[in-house]
C-alpha positions as a Markdown table, in Angstrom:
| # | Residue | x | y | z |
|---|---|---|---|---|
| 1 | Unk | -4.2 | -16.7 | 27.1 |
| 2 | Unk | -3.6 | -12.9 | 28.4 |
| 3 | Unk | -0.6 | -12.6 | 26.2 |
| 4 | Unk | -2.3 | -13.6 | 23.2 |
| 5 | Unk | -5.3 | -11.1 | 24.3 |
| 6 | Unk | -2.8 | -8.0 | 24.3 |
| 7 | Unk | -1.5 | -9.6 | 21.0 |
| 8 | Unk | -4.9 | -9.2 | 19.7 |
| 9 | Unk | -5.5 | -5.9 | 21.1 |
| 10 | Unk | -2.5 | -4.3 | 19.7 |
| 11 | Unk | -3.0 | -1.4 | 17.7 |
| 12 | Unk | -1.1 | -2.7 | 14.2 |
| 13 | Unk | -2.4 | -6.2 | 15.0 |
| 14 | Unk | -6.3 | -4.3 | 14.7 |
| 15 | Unk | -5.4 | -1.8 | 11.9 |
| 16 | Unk | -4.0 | -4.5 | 9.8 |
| 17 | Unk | -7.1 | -6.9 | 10.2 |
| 18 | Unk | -8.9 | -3.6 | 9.8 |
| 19 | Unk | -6.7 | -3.2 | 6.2 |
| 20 | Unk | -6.6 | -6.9 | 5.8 |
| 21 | Unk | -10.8 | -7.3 | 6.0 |
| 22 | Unk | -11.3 | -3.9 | 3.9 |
| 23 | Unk | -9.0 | -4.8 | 1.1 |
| 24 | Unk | -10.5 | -8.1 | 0.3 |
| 25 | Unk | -14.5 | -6.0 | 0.4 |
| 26 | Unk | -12.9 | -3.6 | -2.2 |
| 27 | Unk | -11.6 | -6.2 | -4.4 |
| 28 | Unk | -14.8 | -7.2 | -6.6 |
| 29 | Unk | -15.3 | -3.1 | -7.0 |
| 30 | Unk | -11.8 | -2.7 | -7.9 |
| 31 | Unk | -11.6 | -5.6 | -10.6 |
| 32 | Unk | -14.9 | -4.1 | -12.0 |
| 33 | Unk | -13.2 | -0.7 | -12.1 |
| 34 | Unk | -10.0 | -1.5 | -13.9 |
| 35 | Unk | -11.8 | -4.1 | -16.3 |
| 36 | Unk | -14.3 | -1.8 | -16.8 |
| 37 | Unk | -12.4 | 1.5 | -17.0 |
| 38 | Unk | -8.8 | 1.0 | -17.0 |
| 39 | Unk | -8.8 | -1.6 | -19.8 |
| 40 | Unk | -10.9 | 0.3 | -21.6 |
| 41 | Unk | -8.5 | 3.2 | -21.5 |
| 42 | Unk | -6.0 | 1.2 | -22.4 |
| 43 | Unk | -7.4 | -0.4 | -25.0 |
| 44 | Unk | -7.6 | 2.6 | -26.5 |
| 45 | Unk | -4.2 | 2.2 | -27.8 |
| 46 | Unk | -4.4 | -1.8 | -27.9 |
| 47 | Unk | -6.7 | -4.9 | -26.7 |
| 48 | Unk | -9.2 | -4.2 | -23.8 |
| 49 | Unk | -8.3 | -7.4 | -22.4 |
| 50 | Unk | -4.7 | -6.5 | -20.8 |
| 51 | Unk | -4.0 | -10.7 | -20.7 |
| 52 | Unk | -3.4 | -10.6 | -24.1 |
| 53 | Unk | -0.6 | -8.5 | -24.4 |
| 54 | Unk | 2.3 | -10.4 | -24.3 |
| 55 | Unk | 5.8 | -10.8 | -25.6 |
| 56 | Unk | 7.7 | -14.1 | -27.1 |
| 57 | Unk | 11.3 | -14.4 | -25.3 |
| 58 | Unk | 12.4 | -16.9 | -27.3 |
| 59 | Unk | 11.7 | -17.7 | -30.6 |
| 60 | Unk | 9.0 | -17.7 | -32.9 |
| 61 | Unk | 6.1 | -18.6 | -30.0 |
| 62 | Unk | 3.5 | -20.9 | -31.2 |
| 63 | Unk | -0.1 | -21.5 | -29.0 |
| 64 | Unk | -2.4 | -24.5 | -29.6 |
| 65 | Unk | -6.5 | -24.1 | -29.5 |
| 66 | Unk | -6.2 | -24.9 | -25.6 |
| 67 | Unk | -4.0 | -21.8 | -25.1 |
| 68 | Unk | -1.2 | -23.8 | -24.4 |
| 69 | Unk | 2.2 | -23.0 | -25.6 |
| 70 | Unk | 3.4 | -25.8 | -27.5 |
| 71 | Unk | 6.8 | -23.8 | -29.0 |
| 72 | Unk | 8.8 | -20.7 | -27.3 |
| 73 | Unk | 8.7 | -18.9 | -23.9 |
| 74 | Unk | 5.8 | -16.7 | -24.1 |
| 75 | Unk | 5.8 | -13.7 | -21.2 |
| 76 | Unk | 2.2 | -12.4 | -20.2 |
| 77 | Unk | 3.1 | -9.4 | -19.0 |
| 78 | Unk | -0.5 | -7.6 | -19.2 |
| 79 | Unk | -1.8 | -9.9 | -16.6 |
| 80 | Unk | 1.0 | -8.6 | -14.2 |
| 81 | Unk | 0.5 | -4.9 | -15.4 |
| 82 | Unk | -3.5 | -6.2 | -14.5 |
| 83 | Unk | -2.3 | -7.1 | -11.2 |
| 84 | Unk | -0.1 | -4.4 | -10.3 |
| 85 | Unk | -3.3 | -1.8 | -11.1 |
| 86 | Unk | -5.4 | -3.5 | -8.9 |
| 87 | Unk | -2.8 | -3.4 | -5.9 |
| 88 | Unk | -2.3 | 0.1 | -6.6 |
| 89 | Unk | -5.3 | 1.0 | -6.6 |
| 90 | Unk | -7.0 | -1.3 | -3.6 |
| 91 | Unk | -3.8 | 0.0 | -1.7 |
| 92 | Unk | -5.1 | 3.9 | -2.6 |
| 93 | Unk | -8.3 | 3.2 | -1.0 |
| 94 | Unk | -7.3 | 1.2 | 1.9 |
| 95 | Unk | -4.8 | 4.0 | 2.5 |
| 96 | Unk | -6.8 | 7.2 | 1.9 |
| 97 | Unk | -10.3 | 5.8 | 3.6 |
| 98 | Unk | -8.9 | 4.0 | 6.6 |
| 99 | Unk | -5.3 | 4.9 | 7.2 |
| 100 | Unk | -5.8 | 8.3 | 6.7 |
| 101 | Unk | -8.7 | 9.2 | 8.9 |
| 102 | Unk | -7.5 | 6.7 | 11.7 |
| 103 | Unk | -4.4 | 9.2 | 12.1 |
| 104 | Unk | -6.2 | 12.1 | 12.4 |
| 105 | Unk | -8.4 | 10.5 | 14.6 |
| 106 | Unk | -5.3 | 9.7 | 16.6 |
| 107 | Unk | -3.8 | 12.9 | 16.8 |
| 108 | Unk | -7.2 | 14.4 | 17.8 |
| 109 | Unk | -7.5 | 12.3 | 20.6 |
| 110 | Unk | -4.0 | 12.7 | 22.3 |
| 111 | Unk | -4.3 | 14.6 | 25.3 |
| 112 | Unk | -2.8 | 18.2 | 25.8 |
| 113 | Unk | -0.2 | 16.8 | 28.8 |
| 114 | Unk | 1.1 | 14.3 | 26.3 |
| 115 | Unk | 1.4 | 17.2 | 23.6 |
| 116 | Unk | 2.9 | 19.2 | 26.2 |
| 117 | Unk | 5.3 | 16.6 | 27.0 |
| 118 | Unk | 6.0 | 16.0 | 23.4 |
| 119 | Unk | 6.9 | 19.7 | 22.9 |
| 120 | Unk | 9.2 | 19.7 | 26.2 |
| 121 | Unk | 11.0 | 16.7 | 25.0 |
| 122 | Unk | 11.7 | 18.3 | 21.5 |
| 123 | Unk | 12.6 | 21.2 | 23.1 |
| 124 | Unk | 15.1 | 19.5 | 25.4 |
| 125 | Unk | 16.7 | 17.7 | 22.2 |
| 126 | Unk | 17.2 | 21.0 | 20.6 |
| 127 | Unk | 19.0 | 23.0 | 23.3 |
| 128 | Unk | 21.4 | 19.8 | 24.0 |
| 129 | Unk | 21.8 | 20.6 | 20.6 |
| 130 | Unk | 22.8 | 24.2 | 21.0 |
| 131 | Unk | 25.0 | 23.1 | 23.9 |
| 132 | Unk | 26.7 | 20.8 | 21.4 |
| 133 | Unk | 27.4 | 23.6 | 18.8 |
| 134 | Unk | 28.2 | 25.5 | 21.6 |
| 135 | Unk | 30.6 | 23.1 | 23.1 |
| 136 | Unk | 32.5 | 22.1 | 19.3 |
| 137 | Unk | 32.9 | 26.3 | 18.7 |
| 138 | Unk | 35.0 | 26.2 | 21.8 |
């Protein structure tokens, strides 16, 4: 049972439920936002509705009343264009809203000994690096 607590208590464990609990909360506002904007902008050029672009592979494609394709292969690549905005853009929020303030938040709170300790390592990696150069000139 303690295991599984620290498990839990993780940092990317938390942050990803965080990400994971936030994403689905923005999903209603971000399928309002790109049928209600984005398909309108694209529509523009086209139908609003980005289902119903779509290509025939093979053949001349035939569709019954159901919507069912009774002849050819019929790709419905405007759903997946549909999907791929959403993503991007429920992954731009998640990011810039969460993600984003939680590392500055981070590097706010770490304490000037581990900064200090920070620099001093960096700063020992660099001169073994001189010594190196040093060292290969030789």
């Amino acid at each position: 049972m303690k295991g599984f607590k620290e498990f839990l208590l993780r940092g990317n464990v938390v942050e990803l439920a965080v990400a994971v609990v936030i994403g689905a909360a923005f999903t209603n506002i971000v399928n309002a936002f790109v049928k209600g904007v984005i398909n309108p902008i694209i529509g523009v050029f086209g139908s609003k509705d980005l289902a119903s672009y779509s290509s025939c592979l093979k053949g001349p494609c035939e569709v019954s009343a159901t919507g069912e394709v009774t002849r050819g292969i019929l790709i419905l690549w405007g759903s997946v264009l549909s999907a791929v905005l959403q993503f991007l853009i429920t992954a731009a929020v998640v990011y810039f809203v969460l993600i984003v303030p939680m590392n500055r938040m981070a590097a706010r709170r770490q304490s000037p000994a581990e900064a200090a300790a920070e620099a001093e390592a960096k700063e020992v990696e660099l001169l073994t690096e001189i010594r190196d150069a040093l060292v290969a000139q030789r």
